[in-house]
């Protein structure tokens, strides 16, 4: 008979209910650093669900080893404190029985340490799925939030995470994906698209959350896009569109999924607005999301006058302005305005804007021959440009009236086309006849030379005549009201530079142009007298503006114009032009997305160092562009074509005409916009080869 040694059975510690007032907190509890849920939240949870886990206790003995009837709590100290708080709040009797496990073996510190170390934390995915299960069983988001003492937004985030594709959740459970990556996938609820993106990036170095979000939203319109702002998110949703939201990162309102619907709503709204503008009587209306920069150049513009305020309206506006000034002065030193004052200031400003934004009335004869452009501004508002006259809509220029007896071709009737010897000129009849054209030509040639001599001795008149000529070219199409044989032409960029019109410098130049246009008469025949009525400083500003519009520093593959570009560089140095200060930024659309990866890396290396460049070289192009844009922000880095070369023969500082720099009659220059007539600077001596090399470097 074989003896089988019996195995010793494990005996579990005894458990029983102990009145709370018989329990004390043990000094052997190893948890000293506060972590996890606050005692107040744990007490509220116990009040809601009662105690879900027993306390671990040991009997307290006296010096003789006799049990005193009290029990210390080495493990479960936070639960003990939560119960203690409930007793203090009179929500739990101090003699209430508390389920406890009574330990007798080992050390008290061992009990506390083992309970905390052996406890496995809940995997976040289990929490997400638990929230989802409660939601499927009928609990609302607010109920779940209240049950676990979290915000409703936290519940929405957990439910959104649980709704991600099961393929991605399995990858997260197996630690193949980080929580930040999983959160990024919640942007787009399309499981198929989620899987496509994960398959594309899971084995690459570009599987960063921002890259995931970009790939999931690349076929959507941001809510901050001007199209979305123009139509309104509510109108888009009402039309059946859906919006993707990011619950974990700031998303500026999310993304509109249906681009076709967005474009259709934009077109419909623009056309509706166009009908209202067309009802004003304009000859033509041109509608577009936006127009190329310079689309109005070469078109004459007519301006209207705002309807005058009545005496009562004028008094009301003055009273509002006085109240506004008084409140602003009274609360100028406070860091923050009281709510009622802030609200009142807003009401006053709105009322003043209503007075100032009065309808503009145009001359009755101008509207039928002019038109308007309708587009969407960068901020998503309707942008209306009224009063532009196309060249073909201009009134025909009446031909010069010839004197009697002449033809319209510059020859008198019966006049010999060849030179006439004065000695052989026919004798005059008794009747007064027109002066022969040949003689008129000779006489006016004399007058022209004399006029040139007189004009050359009067800077003010010459300046005014030149200004008159170039203003005609700049603001009046096909006007023939000057005797000067010079012209001012402006290069239009059209579609060569998309987005140019929305840059700070283009916007400032357009605003300046419109300010001058509004100050000039509609009729070119009135221009000479109008220029005479302007102050010297304003005439200088207008002259500088017109001359500036003729500048062309564009380099084109078929027409590089090296000598012209060299002059443009000298102008840039003289003016101290800095494209960073002007507002240009190295964004993906402006530069980074349109050059090779090698050039992107070179730009980052130049601005941030070789290490920063090497860190992004392995990224795919789109991710590299996005990362480089962030790295180059605020560095002032510029590509070579935008840099102002430091030519040694140029003065360090531009000389600025004080009269022009200080004036504010129309607009102020963005940066040293008007210069005095500097002395001509002789170019440095270079041979042709050296000059070409210098120009190529500058380009």
XYZ file of C-alpha atoms in Angstrom:
699
model
C 0.000 0.000 0.000
C 1.502 3.310 -1.099
C 1.338 6.255 1.314
C 0.402 9.488 -0.414
C 1.578 12.609 1.420
C -1.356 14.963 1.746
C -0.847 18.636 0.697
C -1.438 21.337 3.301
C -4.584 23.324 2.555
C -4.449 27.124 2.546
C -6.387 28.783 5.333
C -7.730 32.238 4.490
C -7.742 35.018 7.014
C -10.917 35.363 9.039
C -13.265 38.186 8.128
C -16.035 39.841 10.123
C -17.871 43.119 10.540
C -16.313 45.496 13.059
C -17.951 48.729 14.286
C -16.267 51.742 12.742
C -15.529 53.310 16.130
C -13.358 50.280 16.945
C -11.028 50.993 14.010
C -7.960 53.237 13.964
C -5.525 54.051 11.159
C -2.259 52.139 11.394
C 1.090 53.890 11.176
C 2.315 50.854 9.229
C 0.388 51.903 6.086
C 3.050 52.332 3.393
C 1.001 54.787 1.297
C 2.355 58.195 2.242
C 2.137 60.064 -1.059
C -1.319 61.152 -2.144
C -2.386 59.623 -5.467
C -5.535 58.556 -7.246
C -9.099 59.604 -6.472
C -9.539 62.260 -3.787
C -10.942 61.205 -0.376
C -14.052 63.322 -1.002
C -14.765 61.531 -4.303
C -14.166 58.119 -2.718
C -16.536 59.007 0.146
C -19.203 60.023 -2.371
C -18.688 56.752 -4.254
C -19.069 54.724 -1.025
C -22.232 56.670 -0.215
C -23.571 55.741 -3.650
C -22.496 52.097 -3.869
C -21.477 51.268 -0.246
C -18.071 49.742 0.513
C -17.011 47.395 -2.297
C -13.717 46.182 -0.747
C -13.059 45.099 2.829
C -10.454 46.718 5.070
C -7.429 44.698 6.212
C -7.001 45.023 9.999
C -4.903 43.674 12.893
C -5.922 43.494 16.537
C -4.376 46.097 18.850
C -2.752 44.587 21.974
C -1.450 46.116 25.179
C 2.001 45.717 26.655
C 1.097 42.239 27.871
C -0.093 41.142 24.433
C -3.737 41.182 25.410
C -6.197 42.345 22.741
C -7.772 45.675 23.610
C -10.848 45.330 21.369
C -9.515 47.941 18.941
C -8.232 47.179 15.442
C -5.691 49.099 13.376
C -5.994 49.418 9.563
C -2.633 48.868 7.788
C -4.231 48.294 4.342
C -7.223 50.328 3.213
C -6.281 53.661 4.733
C -8.011 55.715 2.014
C -11.214 53.760 2.477
C -10.939 54.320 6.235
C -10.529 58.079 5.747
C -13.503 58.135 3.367
C -15.658 56.319 5.992
C -14.358 58.740 8.625
C -15.460 61.689 6.462
C -18.941 60.174 6.071
C -19.177 59.824 9.866
C -18.173 63.478 10.341
C -20.813 64.465 7.772
C -23.431 62.541 9.826
C -24.086 60.317 6.817
C -22.774 57.154 8.495
C -23.228 55.977 12.087
C -19.987 55.766 14.047
C -20.943 52.258 15.125
C -21.795 51.102 11.604
C -20.359 47.611 10.924
C -17.451 47.645 8.485
C -16.459 44.409 6.653
C -12.850 43.615 7.593
C -10.261 40.895 6.944
C -8.361 40.166 10.171
C -4.673 39.417 9.663
C -2.542 37.662 12.286
C 0.550 36.451 10.420
C 3.476 38.479 9.065
C 4.015 42.220 9.386
C 1.512 45.030 9.107
C 3.746 46.776 6.560
C 3.657 43.596 4.475
C -0.141 43.722 4.388
C -0.149 47.319 3.145
C 2.605 46.826 0.555
C 1.182 43.586 -0.858
C -2.318 45.022 -1.273
C -0.996 47.946 -3.331
C 1.605 46.038 -5.371
C -0.496 42.990 -6.259
C -3.445 45.083 -7.405
C -3.502 45.310 -11.238
C -4.747 48.658 -12.595
C -7.672 48.618 -14.997
C -6.599 48.869 -18.617
C -8.025 52.067 -20.166
C -9.673 50.038 -22.916
C -11.655 48.117 -20.290
C -12.895 51.423 -18.917
C -13.889 52.617 -22.407
C -15.829 49.424 -23.063
C -17.447 49.514 -19.619
C -18.760 53.011 -20.308
C -20.004 51.804 -23.677
C -21.769 48.806 -22.072
C -23.525 51.075 -19.574
C -24.552 53.367 -22.419
C -25.962 50.423 -24.382
C -27.941 49.340 -21.302
C -29.774 52.633 -21.188
C -27.659 54.930 -19.024
C -27.290 58.433 -20.400
C -24.005 60.283 -20.617
C -25.010 62.540 -17.722
C -25.938 59.508 -15.560
C -22.596 57.817 -16.251
C -20.756 61.037 -15.462
C -22.639 61.429 -12.183
C -22.069 57.782 -11.228
C -18.284 58.059 -11.565
C -17.889 61.727 -10.611
C -16.404 62.808 -13.928
C -17.472 65.458 -16.417
C -19.829 64.698 -19.284
C -17.002 65.540 -21.681
C -14.860 62.774 -20.150
C -17.695 60.313 -20.749
C -18.006 61.494 -24.359
C -14.268 60.990 -24.838
C -14.377 57.453 -23.425
C -17.383 56.534 -25.566
C -15.686 57.986 -28.649
C -12.581 55.875 -27.945
C -14.705 52.757 -27.519
C -16.358 53.468 -30.903
C -13.078 53.246 -32.840
C -12.606 50.321 -35.211
C -12.140 46.989 -33.409
C -8.960 46.459 -35.404
C -7.476 49.570 -33.851
C -8.771 48.718 -30.369
C -7.101 45.299 -30.607
C -3.857 46.996 -31.665
C -4.118 49.298 -28.654
C -4.812 46.370 -26.330
C -1.655 44.651 -27.607
C 0.389 47.838 -27.051
C 0.930 48.244 -30.805
C -0.582 51.702 -30.584
C -0.337 54.478 -27.992
C -3.316 56.133 -26.354
C -2.459 59.431 -28.099
C -2.588 57.662 -31.458
C -5.919 56.040 -30.588
C -7.327 59.421 -29.603
C -6.239 60.852 -32.951
C -8.245 58.154 -34.791
C -11.480 59.302 -33.124
C -11.561 62.379 -35.400
C -13.086 60.421 -38.278
C -15.785 57.837 -37.423
C -15.289 55.969 -40.720
C -13.870 52.574 -39.654
C -12.716 51.748 -43.166
C -10.780 54.987 -43.440
C -9.324 54.446 -39.967
C -8.025 51.039 -41.007
C -6.564 52.451 -44.244
C -4.645 55.128 -42.372
C -3.396 52.653 -39.760
C -2.170 50.249 -42.423
C -0.372 53.123 -44.143
C 1.499 54.450 -41.116
C 1.804 51.660 -38.539
C 5.248 50.607 -39.751
C 6.540 54.109 -40.490
C 8.171 56.815 -38.421
C 5.377 59.259 -39.219
C 2.700 57.569 -37.099
C 2.393 60.628 -34.906
C -1.004 61.829 -33.677
C -0.951 65.080 -35.691
C -0.128 63.119 -38.855
C -3.009 60.713 -38.200
C -5.415 63.612 -37.731
C -4.168 65.277 -40.910
C -4.659 62.119 -42.985
C -8.135 61.508 -41.562
C -9.284 65.080 -42.307
C -7.470 65.835 -45.581
C -10.692 65.473 -47.583
C -12.702 67.778 -45.310
C -13.091 71.531 -44.831
C -11.987 73.020 -41.531
C -14.716 74.871 -39.661
C -12.350 77.858 -39.529
C -12.129 77.911 -43.352
C -13.682 81.033 -44.848
C -16.185 78.918 -46.803
C -17.502 77.341 -43.610
C -17.602 80.710 -41.852
C -19.499 82.219 -44.774
C -22.313 79.668 -44.931
C -22.412 78.926 -41.183
C -22.079 75.518 -39.541
C -25.784 75.410 -38.618
C -26.862 75.932 -42.241
C -24.460 73.203 -43.360
C -25.804 70.721 -40.798
C -29.398 71.655 -41.647
C -28.626 70.875 -45.301
C -27.584 67.355 -44.296
C -23.858 67.825 -43.764
C -21.932 66.152 -40.967
C -19.179 67.633 -38.833
C -16.178 65.730 -37.506
C -15.049 66.857 -34.052
C -11.887 66.177 -32.086
C -12.759 65.692 -28.410
C -9.124 65.515 -27.330
C -7.477 68.486 -29.079
C -8.545 72.006 -29.968
C -10.094 71.700 -33.421
C -11.413 75.228 -34.103
C -14.903 73.883 -34.561
C -14.043 70.643 -36.347
C -14.166 69.637 -40.003
C -17.017 69.660 -42.520
C -16.986 66.292 -44.275
C -18.965 67.005 -47.449
C -16.857 69.412 -49.527
C -19.320 69.284 -52.427
C -22.157 70.405 -50.165
C -20.013 73.218 -48.770
C -19.164 74.517 -52.248
C -22.787 74.275 -53.354
C -24.004 76.256 -50.329
C -21.302 78.887 -50.892
C -22.298 79.287 -54.552
C -25.995 79.514 -53.683
C -25.422 82.151 -51.015
C -23.137 84.210 -53.256
C -25.682 84.100 -56.075
C -28.452 85.186 -53.692
C -26.356 88.135 -52.577
C -25.500 88.911 -56.218
C -29.183 89.237 -57.085
C -29.639 91.768 -54.304
C -26.643 93.795 -55.559
C -27.789 93.487 -59.181
C -31.105 95.050 -58.169
C -29.163 98.245 -57.433
C -28.820 98.704 -61.190
C -25.178 97.802 -61.864
C -24.331 96.823 -65.427
C -22.499 93.651 -64.413
C -21.844 91.535 -61.314
C -18.890 89.179 -61.101
C -19.061 86.486 -58.408
C -16.291 84.243 -57.076
C -14.976 82.708 -53.881
C -12.018 85.048 -54.334
C -10.308 86.932 -57.134
C -6.630 87.130 -58.132
C -4.602 89.886 -56.570
C -4.796 93.043 -58.668
C -8.039 92.084 -60.408
C -9.287 95.686 -60.252
C -6.119 97.309 -61.631
C -6.737 99.042 -64.931
C -10.395 99.637 -64.083
C -11.614 103.105 -63.280
C -13.586 103.286 -60.076
C -16.445 105.615 -59.302
C -17.307 106.438 -55.724
C -20.557 107.397 -54.115
C -21.419 109.466 -51.071
C -22.968 108.206 -47.860
C -26.435 109.479 -47.117
C -26.077 112.441 -44.723
C -27.268 112.095 -41.153
C -30.276 114.058 -40.063
C -29.833 116.589 -37.266
C -31.486 114.166 -34.859
C -29.239 111.290 -35.940
C -26.142 113.510 -35.696
C -27.086 114.483 -32.135
C -27.683 110.852 -31.162
C -24.338 109.778 -32.563
C -22.495 112.593 -30.786
C -24.140 111.605 -27.498
C -23.124 107.976 -27.947
C -19.547 108.951 -28.807
C -19.352 111.187 -25.730
C -20.617 108.382 -23.503
C -18.134 105.956 -25.071
C -15.199 108.323 -24.509
C -16.271 108.956 -20.918
C -16.563 105.251 -20.030
C -13.261 104.360 -21.686
C -11.454 107.143 -19.799
C -13.136 106.224 -16.498
C -12.200 102.533 -16.654
C -8.918 102.830 -18.585
C -6.773 101.817 -15.590
C -8.745 98.701 -14.649
C -7.263 95.355 -15.805
C -10.740 94.032 -16.533
C -14.004 95.840 -17.170
C -17.087 95.113 -15.031
C -19.592 92.977 -16.914
C -22.251 95.692 -17.085
C -19.740 98.278 -18.396
C -18.359 95.845 -20.959
C -21.891 95.085 -22.134
C -22.741 98.790 -22.370
C -19.593 99.566 -24.365
C -20.548 96.834 -26.814
C -24.025 98.298 -27.210
C -22.626 101.789 -27.840
C -20.099 100.562 -30.414
C -22.825 98.628 -32.238
C -25.077 101.691 -32.319
C -22.249 103.934 -33.600
C -21.411 101.395 -36.319
C -25.055 101.458 -37.402
C -24.841 105.236 -37.848
C -21.500 105.069 -39.671
C -22.394 102.144 -41.921
C -24.928 104.080 -43.951
C -25.854 103.242 -47.551
C -23.684 104.793 -50.260
C -25.478 106.700 -53.007
C -23.864 106.791 -56.463
C -24.430 109.226 -59.272
C -27.295 108.093 -61.475
C -25.141 108.123 -64.623
C -22.363 106.014 -63.026
C -24.319 102.919 -61.995
C -25.502 101.773 -65.472
C -21.943 101.674 -66.819
C -20.163 100.212 -63.788
C -20.191 96.871 -62.016
C -19.307 95.086 -58.795
C -17.228 92.155 -57.582
C -18.659 89.793 -54.950
C -16.381 87.416 -53.063
C -15.740 85.954 -49.616
C -13.256 87.729 -47.372
C -10.584 85.773 -45.442
C -12.764 86.134 -42.336
C -15.751 84.498 -44.042
C -17.773 87.662 -44.646
C -19.321 88.889 -47.878
C -16.889 91.247 -49.627
C -18.464 93.705 -52.081
C -16.445 96.002 -54.352
C -18.753 98.392 -56.204
C -18.222 101.002 -58.858
C -15.639 99.572 -61.287
C -15.836 100.643 -64.930
C -14.367 98.352 -67.575
C -12.546 99.981 -70.509
C -15.163 98.792 -72.980
C -17.887 100.467 -70.904
C -16.195 103.855 -70.852
C -17.974 106.632 -72.708
C -16.403 107.109 -76.152
C -13.850 109.891 -76.333
C -15.176 112.666 -78.483
C -12.808 113.475 -81.386
C -11.015 116.780 -81.371
C -13.011 119.397 -83.306
C -11.004 120.534 -86.321
C -11.038 124.106 -87.380
C -13.102 124.865 -90.460
C -11.344 124.053 -93.665
C -9.311 121.193 -92.280
C -9.621 117.448 -92.497
C -9.437 115.134 -89.576
C -6.080 113.784 -90.694
C -3.845 116.709 -89.813
C -3.790 118.224 -93.296
C -5.630 121.281 -94.506
C -7.813 121.066 -97.526
C -5.881 121.644 -100.761
C -2.646 121.554 -98.753
C 0.486 120.186 -100.383
C 1.847 117.285 -98.399
C 5.432 118.331 -99.112
C 7.383 121.143 -97.445
C 6.305 124.613 -98.495
C 8.861 127.313 -99.026
C 7.719 130.318 -97.003
C 8.666 132.561 -99.941
C 6.317 130.647 -102.193
C 3.383 130.511 -99.779
C 0.183 131.664 -101.467
C -0.993 135.109 -100.733
C -3.883 135.466 -98.354
C -7.278 136.161 -99.724
C -9.362 138.789 -98.136
C -11.264 136.120 -96.170
C -9.542 134.822 -93.019
C -8.401 131.225 -93.613
C -7.072 128.624 -91.116
C -3.389 128.574 -90.397
C -1.746 125.832 -92.429
C -1.080 122.635 -90.492
C 2.600 122.746 -91.349
C 2.929 126.159 -89.795
C 0.929 125.078 -86.775
C 3.358 122.211 -86.320
C 6.345 124.505 -86.536
C 4.874 127.011 -84.123
C 3.893 124.410 -81.567
C 7.334 122.847 -81.815
C 8.747 126.179 -80.741
C 6.211 126.353 -77.938
C 7.053 122.831 -76.831
C 10.749 123.614 -76.449
C 9.960 126.801 -74.589
C 7.521 124.906 -72.389
C 10.180 122.304 -71.614
C 12.619 125.063 -70.649
C 10.085 126.675 -68.359
C 9.034 123.353 -66.874
C 12.613 122.302 -66.269
C 13.080 125.369 -64.088
C 10.066 124.674 -61.870
C 10.244 121.517 -59.784
C 6.792 122.025 -58.265
C 5.055 122.324 -61.641
C 7.083 119.484 -63.162
C 6.315 117.286 -60.174
C 2.623 118.103 -60.424
C 2.575 117.448 -64.185
C 4.321 114.109 -63.736
C 1.990 113.226 -60.893
C -0.989 114.169 -63.043
C 0.205 111.887 -65.846
C 0.875 108.849 -63.699
C -2.334 109.273 -61.685
C -4.242 109.254 -64.971
C -2.515 105.991 -65.904
C -3.029 104.479 -62.456
C -6.594 105.436 -61.631
C -8.256 106.309 -64.972
C -8.260 103.900 -67.868
C -7.549 105.341 -71.326
C -7.658 108.954 -70.142
C -6.058 111.402 -72.612
C -5.832 114.489 -70.444
C -2.047 115.037 -70.338
C 0.534 116.358 -72.805
C 3.411 114.438 -71.199
C 4.801 111.595 -73.282
C 5.322 109.205 -70.404
C 3.239 106.409 -68.964
C 2.986 104.312 -65.809
C 2.254 100.622 -66.222
C 1.596 98.052 -63.526
C 2.264 94.327 -63.770
C -0.759 92.207 -62.852
C 0.006 88.862 -61.288
C -3.356 87.148 -61.775
C -3.019 83.438 -61.047
C 0.787 83.553 -60.879
C 0.740 83.953 -57.090
C -2.310 82.292 -55.473
C -3.172 83.737 -52.079
C -1.112 86.886 -52.663
C -4.112 89.131 -52.130
C -4.626 87.868 -48.570
C -1.085 88.640 -47.382
C -0.568 91.563 -44.968
C 1.470 93.576 -47.456
C -0.951 93.078 -50.360
C -3.874 93.973 -48.113
C -2.119 97.138 -46.928
C -1.297 98.174 -50.505
C -4.894 97.582 -51.624
C -6.245 99.617 -48.711
C -3.857 102.447 -49.586
C -4.902 102.332 -53.248
C -8.597 102.439 -52.357
C -8.010 105.330 -49.950
C -6.369 107.378 -52.699
C -9.027 106.387 -55.230
C -11.737 107.617 -52.882
C -9.985 110.982 -52.541
C -9.727 111.604 -56.303
C -12.490 112.961 -58.551
C -14.453 110.567 -60.729
C -13.924 112.753 -63.813
C -10.321 112.787 -65.098
C -10.842 116.304 -66.450
C -11.115 117.532 -62.848
C -7.885 115.832 -61.766
C -5.472 118.694 -62.484
C -7.347 121.140 -60.275
C -7.863 118.458 -57.605
C -4.115 117.800 -57.437
C -3.502 121.509 -57.020
C -5.768 121.540 -53.964
C -3.859 118.733 -52.213
C -1.211 119.483 -49.634
C 2.444 118.949 -50.545
C 2.726 115.951 -48.238
C -0.341 114.281 -49.713
C 0.897 114.876 -53.253
C 4.176 113.211 -52.296
C 2.339 110.234 -50.832
C 0.237 109.903 -53.983
C 3.312 110.238 -56.208
C 5.194 107.557 -54.230
C 2.194 105.238 -54.415
C 1.827 105.569 -58.189
C 5.553 105.104 -58.762
C 5.557 102.103 -56.423
C 2.891 100.357 -58.477
C 5.189 100.396 -61.495
C 7.926 98.470 -59.665
C 8.421 94.933 -60.945
C 10.921 92.674 -59.176
C 9.437 89.462 -60.543
C 11.862 86.885 -61.912
C 10.366 84.711 -64.635
C 11.982 81.767 -66.400
C 11.554 83.343 -69.822
C 12.456 86.872 -68.734
C 14.977 87.076 -65.910
C 15.919 90.740 -66.486
C 19.167 90.685 -64.456
C 19.799 94.427 -64.607
C 16.237 95.256 -63.578
C 16.452 92.781 -60.680
C 19.760 94.344 -59.637
C 17.953 97.681 -59.439
C 15.134 96.076 -57.447
C 17.742 94.808 -54.981
C 19.164 98.305 -54.633
C 15.682 99.667 -53.947
C 15.134 96.970 -51.319
C 18.376 97.881 -49.573
C 17.595 101.597 -49.691
C 14.129 101.012 -48.228
C 15.351 98.469 -45.675
C 12.881 95.884 -46.965
C 12.518 92.842 -44.685
C 9.994 90.292 -45.916
C 9.681 88.796 -42.428
C 8.620 92.128 -40.986
C 6.368 92.616 -44.005
C 4.464 89.487 -42.983
C 5.718 86.640 -45.179
C 5.868 83.257 -43.427
C 7.447 79.968 -44.602
C 4.244 77.923 -44.673
C 3.480 74.782 -46.631
C 1.353 76.636 -49.160
C 3.755 79.550 -49.554
C 7.005 77.593 -49.924
C 7.683 74.337 -48.068
C 5.075 72.235 -49.859
C 6.362 73.345 -53.252
C 10.057 72.498 -52.942
C 11.966 69.239 -52.565
C 12.581 67.500 -49.255
C 16.248 68.397 -49.564
C 15.398 72.102 -49.662
C 13.066 71.701 -46.687
C 15.845 70.048 -44.692
C 18.276 72.750 -45.780
C 15.915 75.477 -44.572
C 15.459 73.814 -41.167
C 19.207 73.238 -40.824
C 19.910 76.876 -41.576
C 17.323 78.143 -39.086
C 17.378 75.495 -36.325
C 20.570 73.488 -36.796
C 21.619 70.190 -38.363
C 20.059 68.024 -35.646
C 16.601 69.493 -36.168
C 16.970 68.878 -39.905
C 18.084 65.267 -39.442
C 15.117 64.598 -37.131
C 12.635 65.293 -39.947
C 14.496 63.911 -42.962
C 12.936 60.439 -42.585
C 9.352 61.782 -42.570
C 7.102 61.602 -45.585
C 6.730 64.839 -47.530
C 3.428 65.993 -46.010
C 4.542 65.268 -42.460
C 7.917 66.850 -43.121
C 6.265 70.022 -44.418
C 3.995 70.272 -41.385
C 6.850 69.712 -38.947
C 9.171 72.116 -40.774
C 6.503 74.811 -40.760
C 6.283 74.535 -36.972
C 10.083 74.607 -36.603
C 10.548 77.643 -38.853
C 7.751 79.664 -37.259
C 9.017 82.862 -35.626
C 12.610 82.214 -36.777
C 12.611 84.908 -39.467
C 14.000 82.472 -42.024
C 13.540 83.487 -45.676
C 14.268 81.689 -48.965
C 16.951 83.330 -51.068
C 14.604 85.064 -53.581
C 13.029 86.985 -50.689
C 16.222 88.098 -49.001
C 17.468 91.649 -49.334
C 21.130 91.438 -50.362
C 23.545 93.556 -48.362
C 25.061 95.531 -51.241
C 28.230 97.261 -50.044
C 27.665 100.420 -52.055
C 24.232 101.194 -50.600
C 23.676 103.443 -47.540
C 22.898 101.597 -44.316
C 19.789 103.614 -43.530
C 17.245 105.030 -45.970
C 16.742 108.766 -45.959
C 13.073 109.442 -45.250
C 11.269 112.651 -46.097
C 9.913 113.877 -42.767
C 6.937 115.524 -44.459
C 5.934 112.211 -45.936
C 6.812 110.025 -42.974
C 4.775 112.132 -40.548
C 1.686 112.668 -42.649
C -1.493 110.773 -42.023
C -3.835 112.415 -44.494
C -4.558 109.302 -46.518
C -2.554 106.315 -45.342
C 0.809 105.737 -43.689
C 3.573 103.660 -45.154
C 3.962 100.128 -43.822
C 7.715 100.591 -43.472
C 9.648 103.575 -44.775
C 7.223 103.734 -47.667
C 8.315 107.171 -48.916
C 11.930 108.171 -49.374
C 13.452 111.551 -50.075
C 15.210 112.167 -53.355
C 18.545 110.632 -52.416
C 21.643 111.468 -54.341
C 22.314 108.960 -57.044
C 24.692 106.264 -55.871
C 27.247 105.216 -58.416
C 27.401 101.445 -58.881
C 30.559 99.638 -57.840
C 32.940 98.660 -60.586
C 32.448 95.017 -61.501
C 33.168 93.242 -64.672
C 30.246 91.569 -66.389
C 31.002 88.085 -65.082
C 31.257 89.201 -61.464
C 28.008 91.145 -61.777
C 26.148 88.155 -63.177
C 27.427 85.974 -60.333
C 26.319 88.554 -57.806
C 22.869 88.772 -59.364
C 22.464 85.017 -59.444
C 23.340 84.873 -55.747
C 20.812 87.589 -54.994
C 18.128 85.768 -56.947
